[in-house]
Amino acid sequence: MKGEGLEPNVFTYNILLKALCKNGKVDGACKLLVEMSNKGCPPDDVSYTTIISSMCKSGEVDKAKELALRFEPVVPVYNALIHGMCREYRIQEAFDLMNEMVDKGVDPNVISYSTVISCLSDMGNIDLSLAVFGQMFVRGCSPNVHTFTSLIKGYFLRGRLGDALGLWNLMIREGVWPNVVSYNTLIHGLCSNGNMDEAISVWNQMERDFVRPNVTTYSTMINGFAKSGDLISACEVWNKMINCGCRPNVVAYTCMVDVLCQMSMFDQAFDLIDSMIADGCPPTVVTFNNFIKGLCRSGRVEWAMSVLYQMEKYKCLPNIRTYNELLDGLFKVNAFREACGLIREMEEKEAELNLVTYNTIMYGFSFQGMNQQVLQLLGKMLVNGVKPDDITVNITVNAYCKLGKVRTAIRVLDNITAEKEFCADIITHTIVLWGICNWLGTEEAIVYLHEMLKKGIFPNIATWNVLVRGFFSNLGHMGPIRILDDILGTQ
DNA sequence: ATAGGGTTAG
């Protein structure tokens, strides 16, 4: 350009800025920003928005905010920052930015509100989501298809199907037409709430509305059918996708790997993974996790372990889910040594154990009768800041009971139940009943049984098994007969 | 005409 005697203008520089950002050279873009001023072509709003948005997308939202402080930000800059905060669920800071906008008279627009609403929906806070929706109206800003779609997503996440569908109808009544993303959100919401029939009818409605399904739509349907056990329909959607000229991407392939595994077509699943390379969309760790999960669930754990070591060839690193699936598989086939070997391997690689990992290992250990080690693992879990769930509690209570520390088990349960973080279910109670029968005697078990009934927790077949066995081993044959009389008398 | 902000699936 310079050879031709042409001077770059602000458009030229902004295109260059965008190119630098897109190639991960944000530092270079910042240098160019300085150079622009020196060359007598000062950066404009677009220049700043480009850089700040790029920083936010690469997770450098604090650096982006610092840069934004150096000038008077416009709405798109604020929106990029809000999105950056929301990406990390820093919702308070997103609200702070919104308030700052209002204070400075830079009115938040539909994009600002929709970004926050989408974030709150993802966080499961549909009530706050609706509050922002209301505030948006008060401030004279109208929702668009993004806003409605984000709210609908939030309702589905909380299982509120009726509210989600109500909002969908409201959206259409307001003259806001759904696009392919809205349809995908609706279909996914119905599928993940176990409403496959409704999902199919929406998918048909989509065609009548002349909204073309994209690869996300097909993947959502394949996954929906796969999760509901309708593998034939899942395959039909895959074929339809190919016939309609829609090229599968890595997600579509990954869903299909799951389908083939569920059909026990493991060789075909592997062939499909292999063909992904040739098709230019290489498998990811999620693809392999599906394959490994399928193999483990059918007891082919050795094969699954060999896949773990093949992943490297595909430049895929196993993640915690890979290990969790394999550990579960190994424990289920009683390959205790191999499971311990894998745990050591995880420690060497400094893999961060999560809730599922701890539950899986503790469960595996308890099946080996290693109850002391179960309690040690609970300690390790708490030290590492991993919050136990109801499964952890049941495994722990079981360990205490097996060790004969039934009173401790009951005390631990009372404490966490009082904090309302946990609600003991029939499984918990059956475990404790086992402990009482075996260590404290059947009379106390009957007292406990009555307390259970008073709380509205009703015995199932496993509970009765525990009681009957307990009575046989403790009282000879008279006990169980009395209990059986009770059952026959009441049911 | 050429540059900037938000929604979906494994």
Coordinates of C-alpha atoms (C1' of nucleotides) in Angstrom, one line a residue:
Chain A
M1 CA 0.0 0.0 0.0
K2 CA 2.8 2.4 1.0
G3 CA 4.6 1.6 -2.3
E4 CA 1.5 2.6 -4.2
G5 CA 1.4 5.8 -2.2
L6 CA -1.7 4.8 -0.2
E7 CA -2.1 5.6 3.4
P8 CA -3.9 3.1 5.6
N9 CA -7.1 4.5 7.2
V10 CA -8.9 3.4 10.4
F11 CA -10.7 0.6 8.4
T12 CA -7.4 -0.8 7.3
Y13 CA -6.0 -0.8 10.9
N14 CA -9.2 -2.3 12.3
I15 CA -9.1 -5.2 9.8
L16 CA -5.4 -5.7 10.8
L17 CA -6.4 -5.6 14.5
K18 CA -9.0 -8.2 14.0
A19 CA -6.6 -10.5 12.1
L20 CA -4.0 -10.2 14.9
C21 CA -6.7 -11.0 17.6
K22 CA -8.0 -13.9 15.7
N23 CA -4.5 -15.4 15.5
G24 CA -4.0 -15.1 19.2
K25 CA -1.7 -12.1 18.9
V26 CA -3.5 -9.7 21.3
D27 CA -0.2 -8.2 22.4
G28 CA 0.7 -7.3 18.8
A29 CA -2.8 -5.8 18.5
C30 CA -2.1 -3.6 21.6
K31 CA 1.1 -2.4 20.0
L32 CA -0.7 -1.6 16.8
L33 CA -3.2 0.5 18.8
V34 CA -0.3 2.7 20.0
E35 CA 1.1 2.9 16.5
M36 CA -2.2 4.1 15.1
S37 CA -2.1 7.2 17.3
N38 CA 1.5 7.9 16.3
K39 CA 0.6 7.6 12.6
G40 CA -2.1 10.2 12.9
C41 CA -4.9 7.7 12.7
P42 CA -6.3 7.4 16.3
P43 CA -8.2 4.2 17.2
D44 CA -12.0 4.5 17.3
D45 CA -14.7 2.6 19.2
V46 CA -14.5 -0.4 16.8
S47 CA -10.7 -0.7 17.4
Y48 CA -11.2 -0.9 21.2
T49 CA -14.2 -3.2 20.9
T50 CA -12.2 -5.6 18.7
I51 CA -9.3 -5.9 21.2
I52 CA -11.4 -6.0 24.4
S53 CA -13.8 -8.6 23.0
S54 CA -10.8 -10.7 22.0
M55 CA -9.3 -10.5 25.4
C56 CA -12.6 -11.5 27.0
K57 CA -12.9 -14.5 24.7
S58 CA -9.4 -15.7 25.7
G59 CA -10.3 -15.4 29.3
E60 CA -8.4 -12.2 30.0
V61 CA -11.4 -10.3 31.2
D62 CA -9.5 -8.4 34.0
K63 CA -6.9 -7.2 31.5
A64 CA -9.7 -6.2 29.2
K65 CA -11.4 -4.2 31.9
E66 CA -8.1 -2.4 32.8
L67 CA -7.8 -1.4 29.1
A68 CA -11.4 -0.2 29.1
L69 CA -10.7 2.1 32.1
R70 CA -8.4 4.2 29.9
F71 CA -11.2 5.6 27.7
E72 CA -15.0 6.2 27.8
P73 CA -16.4 2.8 26.8
V74 CA -19.3 2.5 24.4
V75 CA -22.1 -0.1 24.6
P76 CA -20.4 -2.8 22.6
V77 CA -17.3 -2.5 24.8
Y78 CA -19.5 -2.9 27.9
N79 CA -21.3 -5.8 26.3
A80 CA -18.0 -7.6 25.6
L81 CA -16.9 -7.1 29.2
I82 CA -20.3 -8.3 30.5
H83 CA -20.0 -11.3 28.4
G84 CA -16.5 -11.9 29.6
M85 CA -17.6 -11.8 33.3
C86 CA -20.6 -14.0 32.5
R87 CA -18.3 -16.6 30.9
E88 CA -16.7 -17.1 34.3
Y89 CA -20.1 -16.8 36.1
R90 CA -18.9 -13.6 37.8
I91 CA -22.5 -12.4 37.8
Q92 CA -22.0 -9.7 40.5
E93 CA -19.3 -8.0 38.4
A94 CA -21.6 -8.2 35.4
F95 CA -24.3 -6.4 37.4
D96 CA -21.7 -3.8 38.5
L97 CA -20.9 -3.1 34.9
M98 CA -24.6 -2.7 34.0
N99 CA -25.0 -0.3 36.9
E100 CA -22.0 1.6 35.8
M101 CA -23.5 2.0 32.4
V102 CA -26.7 3.4 33.8
D103 CA -24.8 5.8 36.0
K104 CA -22.8 7.0 33.0
G105 CA -25.9 7.4 30.8
V106 CA -24.6 4.6 28.4
D107 CA -27.9 2.7 28.3
P108 CA -27.6 -1.1 28.4
N109 CA -29.3 -2.5 25.3
V110 CA -31.0 -5.8 24.4
I111 CA -27.6 -7.5 24.1
S112 CA -26.5 -6.4 27.5
Y113 CA -29.6 -7.8 29.1
S114 CA -29.7 -11.0 27.1
T115 CA -26.1 -11.7 28.0
V116 CA -26.9 -11.5 31.7
I117 CA -30.1 -13.4 31.4
S118 CA -28.4 -16.2 29.5
C119 CA -25.7 -16.4 32.3
L120 CA -28.3 -16.5 35.1
S121 CA -30.2 -19.2 33.2
D122 CA -27.1 -21.3 32.9
M123 CA -26.5 -20.8 36.6
G124 CA -30.0 -22.2 37.3
N125 CA -31.2 -18.9 38.7
I126 CA -34.3 -18.6 36.7
D127 CA -35.9 -16.2 39.2
L128 CA -33.2 -13.7 38.9
S129 CA -33.2 -14.2 35.2
L130 CA -36.9 -13.2 35.2
A131 CA -36.2 -10.2 37.4
V132 CA -33.7 -8.9 34.9
F133 CA -36.2 -9.6 32.1
G134 CA -38.7 -7.4 34.0
Q135 CA -36.1 -4.7 34.7
M136 CA -35.4 -4.6 31.0
F137 CA -39.0 -3.8 30.2
V138 CA -39.1 -1.0 32.9
R139 CA -36.1 0.6 31.2
G140 CA -37.8 0.6 27.9
C141 CA -35.8 -2.2 26.2
S142 CA -37.6 -4.8 24.2
P143 CA -36.6 -8.5 24.2
N144 CA -35.7 -10.3 21.0
V145 CA -35.2 -13.9 20.0
H146 CA -31.9 -14.1 22.0
T147 CA -33.6 -13.0 25.2
F148 CA -36.5 -15.4 24.9
T149 CA -34.3 -18.3 23.9
S150 CA -32.1 -17.7 27.0
L151 CA -35.1 -17.6 29.3
I152 CA -36.6 -20.8 27.8
K153 CA -33.2 -22.5 28.3
G154 CA -33.3 -21.5 32.0
Y155 CA -36.8 -22.9 32.5
F156 CA -35.9 -26.2 30.9
L157 CA -32.8 -26.4 33.1
R158 CA -35.0 -26.3 36.1
G159 CA -37.4 -28.9 34.6
R160 CA -40.2 -26.3 34.3
L161 CA -41.6 -27.5 31.0
G162 CA -44.9 -25.7 31.2
D163 CA -43.3 -22.4 31.8
A164 CA -40.8 -22.9 29.0
L165 CA -43.6 -23.7 26.5
G166 CA -45.6 -20.8 27.8
L167 CA -42.8 -18.5 27.1
W168 CA -42.3 -20.0 23.7
N169 CA -45.9 -19.2 22.9
L170 CA -45.6 -15.7 24.3
M171 CA -42.6 -15.1 22.1
I172 CA -44.6 -16.0 19.0
R173 CA -47.6 -13.9 20.1
E174 CA -45.2 -11.0 20.5
G175 CA -44.2 -11.4 16.9
V176 CA -40.7 -12.6 17.7
W177 CA -40.0 -15.5 15.3
P178 CA -37.9 -18.4 16.5
N179 CA -34.8 -19.2 14.6
V180 CA -32.8 -22.4 14.4
V181 CA -31.1 -21.8 17.7
S182 CA -34.5 -21.2 19.4
Y183 CA -35.8 -24.5 17.9
N184 CA -32.6 -26.3 19.0
T185 CA -33.1 -25.0 22.6
L186 CA -36.7 -26.1 22.6
I187 CA -35.9 -29.5 21.2
H188 CA -33.0 -30.0 23.6
G189 CA -35.1 -28.9 26.6
L190 CA -37.8 -31.4 25.7
C191 CA -35.3 -34.3 25.1
S192 CA -33.5 -33.7 28.3
N193 CA -36.7 -33.6 30.3
G194 CA -37.8 -37.0 28.9
N195 CA -40.4 -35.7 26.5
M196 CA -39.3 -37.3 23.3
D197 CA -42.8 -37.2 21.7
E198 CA -43.0 -33.5 22.1
A199 CA -39.5 -33.1 20.7
I200 CA -40.4 -35.1 17.6
S201 CA -43.5 -32.9 17.0
V202 CA -41.4 -29.7 17.4
W203 CA -38.9 -31.1 15.0
N204 CA -41.7 -31.7 12.4
Q205 CA -43.1 -28.2 13.2
M206 CA -39.7 -26.8 12.3
E207 CA -39.9 -28.0 8.7
R208 CA -43.4 -26.5 8.4
D209 CA -42.0 -23.2 9.6
F210 CA -39.3 -23.4 6.9
V211 CA -36.5 -23.3 9.5
R212 CA -33.8 -25.6 8.3
P213 CA -32.3 -27.9 10.9
N214 CA -28.5 -27.6 11.2
V215 CA -26.0 -30.1 12.6
T216 CA -26.9 -29.1 16.1
T217 CA -30.5 -30.0 15.6
Y218 CA -29.6 -33.4 14.2
S219 CA -27.1 -34.0 17.0
T220 CA -29.7 -33.1 19.6
M221 CA -32.3 -35.5 18.1
I222 CA -29.7 -38.3 17.8
N223 CA -28.8 -37.8 21.4
G224 CA -32.4 -37.5 22.6
F225 CA -33.3 -40.8 20.9
A226 CA -30.1 -42.5 22.2
K227 CA -30.8 -41.4 25.8
S228 CA -34.4 -42.6 25.6
G229 CA -33.3 -46.0 24.2
D230 CA -34.7 -45.6 20.7
L231 CA -31.5 -46.5 18.9
I232 CA -33.3 -47.2 15.5
S233 CA -34.7 -43.7 15.4
A234 CA -31.3 -42.3 16.3
C235 CA -29.8 -44.0 13.3
E236 CA -32.6 -42.8 11.1
V237 CA -31.9 -39.2 12.1
W238 CA -28.2 -39.8 11.3
N239 CA -29.1 -41.1 7.8
K240 CA -31.5 -38.2 7.3
M241 CA -28.8 -35.7 8.2
I242 CA -26.4 -37.3 5.6
N243 CA -29.1 -37.4 2.9
C244 CA -30.0 -33.8 3.5
G245 CA -26.4 -32.8 2.8
C246 CA -25.7 -31.7 6.3
R247 CA -22.1 -32.7 7.2
P248 CA -21.6 -34.2 10.6
N249 CA -19.2 -32.5 12.9
V250 CA -17.3 -33.8 15.9
V251 CA -20.4 -33.6 18.2
A252 CA -22.7 -35.4 15.7
Y253 CA -20.0 -38.2 15.3
T254 CA -19.6 -38.4 19.1
C255 CA -23.4 -38.9 19.6
M256 CA -23.3 -41.6 17.0
V257 CA -20.5 -43.4 18.7
D258 CA -22.7 -43.5 21.8
V259 CA -25.5 -45.0 19.7
L260 CA -23.3 -47.7 18.2
C261 CA -21.9 -48.6 21.6
Q262 CA -25.4 -49.0 23.0
M263 CA -26.2 -51.3 20.1
S264 CA -23.0 -53.3 21.1
M265 CA -21.5 -52.4 17.7
F266 CA -18.1 -51.7 19.1
D267 CA -16.1 -52.4 16.0
Q268 CA -18.3 -50.1 14.0
A269 CA -18.0 -47.4 16.7
F270 CA -14.2 -47.6 16.4
D271 CA -14.4 -47.5 12.6
L272 CA -16.5 -44.4 12.9
I273 CA -13.9 -42.8 15.2
D274 CA -11.3 -43.7 12.7
S275 CA -13.2 -42.2 9.8
M276 CA -13.5 -38.9 11.6
I277 CA -9.8 -38.2 10.9
A278 CA -10.3 -38.7 7.2
D279 CA -13.4 -36.4 7.3
G280 CA -11.4 -33.6 8.8
C281 CA -13.0 -33.5 12.2
P282 CA -10.7 -35.4 14.6
P283 CA -12.3 -37.1 17.7
T284 CA -11.9 -35.3 21.0
V285 CA -11.7 -36.7 24.5
V286 CA -15.5 -36.7 24.7
T287 CA -15.7 -39.1 21.7
F288 CA -13.3 -41.5 23.4
N289 CA -15.1 -41.1 26.7
N290 CA -18.3 -42.3 25.0
F291 CA -16.5 -45.2 23.5
I292 CA -14.8 -46.2 26.8
K293 CA -18.1 -45.8 28.7
G294 CA -19.8 -48.1 26.2
L295 CA -17.1 -50.7 26.5
C296 CA -17.1 -50.6 30.3
R297 CA -20.8 -50.8 30.6
S298 CA -20.8 -54.0 28.5
G299 CA -18.0 -55.5 30.7
R300 CA -15.3 -55.1 28.0
V301 CA -13.0 -53.3 30.4
E302 CA -9.7 -54.7 29.0
W303 CA -10.6 -53.3 25.6
A304 CA -11.5 -50.0 27.3
M305 CA -8.1 -49.8 29.0
S306 CA -6.4 -50.4 25.7
V307 CA -8.4 -47.4 24.2
L308 CA -7.0 -45.3 27.0
Y309 CA -3.5 -45.9 25.8
Q310 CA -4.5 -45.5 22.1
M311 CA -5.9 -42.0 22.7
E312 CA -2.5 -40.5 22.6
K313 CA -2.1 -41.5 19.0
Y314 CA -5.1 -39.3 18.3
K315 CA -3.5 -36.4 20.3
C316 CA -6.3 -36.8 22.8
L317 CA -5.5 -36.5 26.5
P318 CA -7.7 -38.4 29.0
N319 CA -9.6 -36.2 31.4
I320 CA -11.2 -37.0 34.8
R321 CA -14.3 -38.4 33.1
T322 CA -12.2 -40.9 31.2
Y323 CA -10.6 -42.1 34.4
N324 CA -14.0 -42.2 36.3
E325 CA -15.6 -44.4 33.6
L326 CA -12.6 -46.8 33.6
L327 CA -12.4 -47.0 37.4
D328 CA -16.1 -47.8 37.6
G329 CA -15.7 -50.4 34.9
L330 CA -12.7 -52.0 36.7
F331 CA -14.4 -52.1 40.1
K332 CA -17.6 -53.6 38.5
V333 CA -15.6 -56.6 37.1
N334 CA -13.7 -56.9 40.4
A335 CA -10.4 -55.9 38.8
F336 CA -9.3 -54.4 42.0
R337 CA -5.5 -54.4 41.4
E338 CA -6.0 -52.8 38.0
A339 CA -8.2 -50.1 39.5
C340 CA -5.5 -49.3 42.1
G341 CA -2.9 -49.2 39.3
L342 CA -5.1 -46.7 37.5
I343 CA -5.5 -44.6 40.6
R344 CA -1.7 -44.5 41.0
E345 CA -1.4 -43.5 37.3
M346 CA -3.8 -40.6 38.0
E347 CA -1.8 -39.5 40.9
E348 CA 1.4 -39.5 38.8
K349 CA -0.3 -37.4 36.2
E350 CA -1.7 -35.1 39.0
A351 CA -5.2 -35.6 37.7
E352 CA -7.7 -33.6 39.9
L353 CA -10.1 -36.1 41.5
N354 CA -13.7 -34.9 41.5
L355 CA -16.9 -35.9 43.4
V356 CA -17.6 -38.8 41.0
T357 CA -14.0 -40.1 41.3
Y358 CA -14.2 -40.2 45.1
N359 CA -17.6 -41.8 45.1
T360 CA -16.4 -44.4 42.6
I361 CA -13.3 -45.3 44.5
M362 CA -15.0 -45.3 47.8
Y363 CA -17.8 -47.5 46.4
G364 CA -15.2 -49.9 45.0
F365 CA -13.3 -50.0 48.2
S366 CA -16.4 -50.8 50.3
F367 CA -17.1 -53.8 48.0
Q368 CA -13.7 -55.1 49.0
G369 CA -14.5 -54.6 52.7
M370 CA -11.9 -51.9 53.0
N371 CA -14.1 -49.7 55.1
Q372 CA -11.2 -48.0 57.0
Q373 CA -9.9 -46.8 53.6
V374 CA -13.3 -45.6 52.7
L375 CA -13.2 -43.2 55.7
Q376 CA -9.7 -42.2 54.9
L377 CA -10.8 -41.3 51.4
L378 CA -13.7 -39.2 52.8
G379 CA -11.1 -37.3 54.8
K380 CA -8.9 -36.7 51.7
M381 CA -11.9 -35.6 49.7
L382 CA -12.9 -33.0 52.4
V383 CA -9.3 -31.8 52.7
N384 CA -9.2 -31.2 48.9
G385 CA -12.4 -29.2 49.0
V386 CA -14.6 -31.6 47.2
K387 CA -18.2 -31.4 48.5
P388 CA -19.8 -34.8 49.3
D389 CA -23.3 -35.6 47.9
D390 CA -25.9 -38.1 49.0
I391 CA -24.1 -41.0 47.4
T392 CA -20.9 -40.2 49.4
V393 CA -23.0 -40.0 52.6
N394 CA -24.5 -43.4 52.0
I395 CA -21.1 -45.0 51.3
T396 CA -19.7 -43.4 54.4
V397 CA -22.6 -44.5 56.6
N398 CA -22.2 -47.9 55.2
A399 CA -18.5 -47.9 56.1
Y400 CA -19.2 -46.9 59.7
C401 CA -21.9 -49.6 60.0
K402 CA -19.7 -52.3 58.6
L403 CA -17.0 -51.3 61.1
G404 CA -19.5 -51.6 63.9
K405 CA -19.5 -47.8 64.6
V406 CA -23.3 -47.6 64.3
R407 CA -23.8 -44.9 66.9
T408 CA -21.2 -42.8 65.0
A409 CA -23.1 -43.4 61.8
I410 CA -26.3 -42.2 63.3
R411 CA -24.7 -39.2 64.9
V412 CA -23.0 -38.2 61.6
L413 CA -26.4 -38.5 59.8
D414 CA -28.3 -36.5 62.4
N415 CA -25.7 -33.7 62.1
I416 CA -25.8 -33.4 58.4
T417 CA -29.6 -33.8 58.2
A418 CA -29.9 -30.9 60.7
E419 CA -28.0 -28.7 58.4
K420 CA -30.6 -29.4 55.7
E421 CA -27.9 -30.0 53.2
F422 CA -28.9 -33.6 53.0
C423 CA -32.0 -35.7 53.2
A424 CA -31.6 -39.4 54.2
D425 CA -33.5 -41.7 51.8
I426 CA -34.6 -45.3 52.0
I427 CA -31.1 -46.5 51.1
T428 CA -29.5 -44.6 54.0
H429 CA -32.1 -45.9 56.4
T430 CA -31.7 -49.5 55.2
I431 CA -27.9 -49.3 55.7
V432 CA -28.4 -48.0 59.2
L433 CA -31.0 -50.7 59.9
W434 CA -28.4 -53.3 58.8
G435 CA -25.9 -51.8 61.3
I436 CA -28.4 -51.8 64.1
C437 CA -29.5 -55.4 63.4
N438 CA -25.9 -56.6 63.4
W439 CA -24.4 -54.6 66.2
L440 CA -27.1 -53.2 68.5
G441 CA -29.9 -55.8 68.3
T442 CA -33.3 -56.3 66.7
E443 CA -35.3 -54.4 69.3
E444 CA -33.5 -51.2 68.5
A445 CA -34.0 -52.0 64.8
I446 CA -37.8 -52.1 65.3
V447 CA -37.6 -48.7 67.1
Y448 CA -35.7 -47.3 64.2
L449 CA -38.2 -48.8 61.7
H450 CA -41.0 -47.0 63.4
E451 CA -39.1 -43.7 63.4
M452 CA -38.7 -44.2 59.7
L453 CA -42.3 -44.8 59.1
K454 CA -43.2 -41.7 61.1
K455 CA -40.9 -39.7 58.9
G456 CA -42.8 -41.1 55.9
I457 CA -39.9 -43.2 54.6
F458 CA -41.3 -46.6 53.6
P459 CA -39.3 -49.8 53.6
N460 CA -38.6 -51.5 50.2
I461 CA -37.8 -55.1 49.6
A462 CA -34.1 -54.5 50.5
T463 CA -35.2 -53.1 53.8
W464 CA -37.3 -56.2 54.6
N465 CA -34.4 -58.5 53.6
V466 CA -32.1 -56.7 56.0
L467 CA -34.7 -57.0 58.8
V468 CA -35.6 -60.7 58.1
R469 CA -31.9 -61.7 58.0
G470 CA -31.2 -59.7 61.1
F471 CA -34.0 -61.5 63.0
F472 CA -32.9 -64.9 61.8
S473 CA -29.3 -64.4 63.0
N474 CA -30.3 -62.8 66.3
L475 CA -33.4 -64.4 67.6
G476 CA -33.7 -67.8 66.0
H477 CA -36.8 -68.3 63.9
M478 CA -39.5 -66.6 66.0
G479 CA -38.4 -63.1 65.1
P480 CA -38.9 -63.2 61.3
I481 CA -42.2 -65.0 61.6
R482 CA -43.4 -62.1 63.7
I483 CA -42.2 -59.6 61.1
L484 CA -43.8 -61.6 58.3
D485 CA -47.0 -61.6 60.2
D486 CA -46.7 -57.9 60.3
I487 CA -46.2 -57.6 56.5
L488 CA -49.0 -60.1 55.7
G489 CA -51.3 -58.3 58.2
T490 CA -50.7 -54.9 56.7
Q491 CA -50.2 -55.4 52.9
Chain B
dA1 C1' -18.5 -2.2 0.3
dT2 C1' -14.3 -3.1 4.1
dA3 C1' -13.9 -3.1 11.0
dG4 C1' -17.1 -4.0 16.9
dG5 C1' -21.3 -6.6 21.3
dG6 C1' -25.4 -11.5 22.9
dT7 C1' -28.5 -17.5 22.0
dT8 C1' -28.0 -24.1 20.7
dA9 C1' -26.0 -29.9 20.6
dG10 C1' -21.6 -34.5 22.5

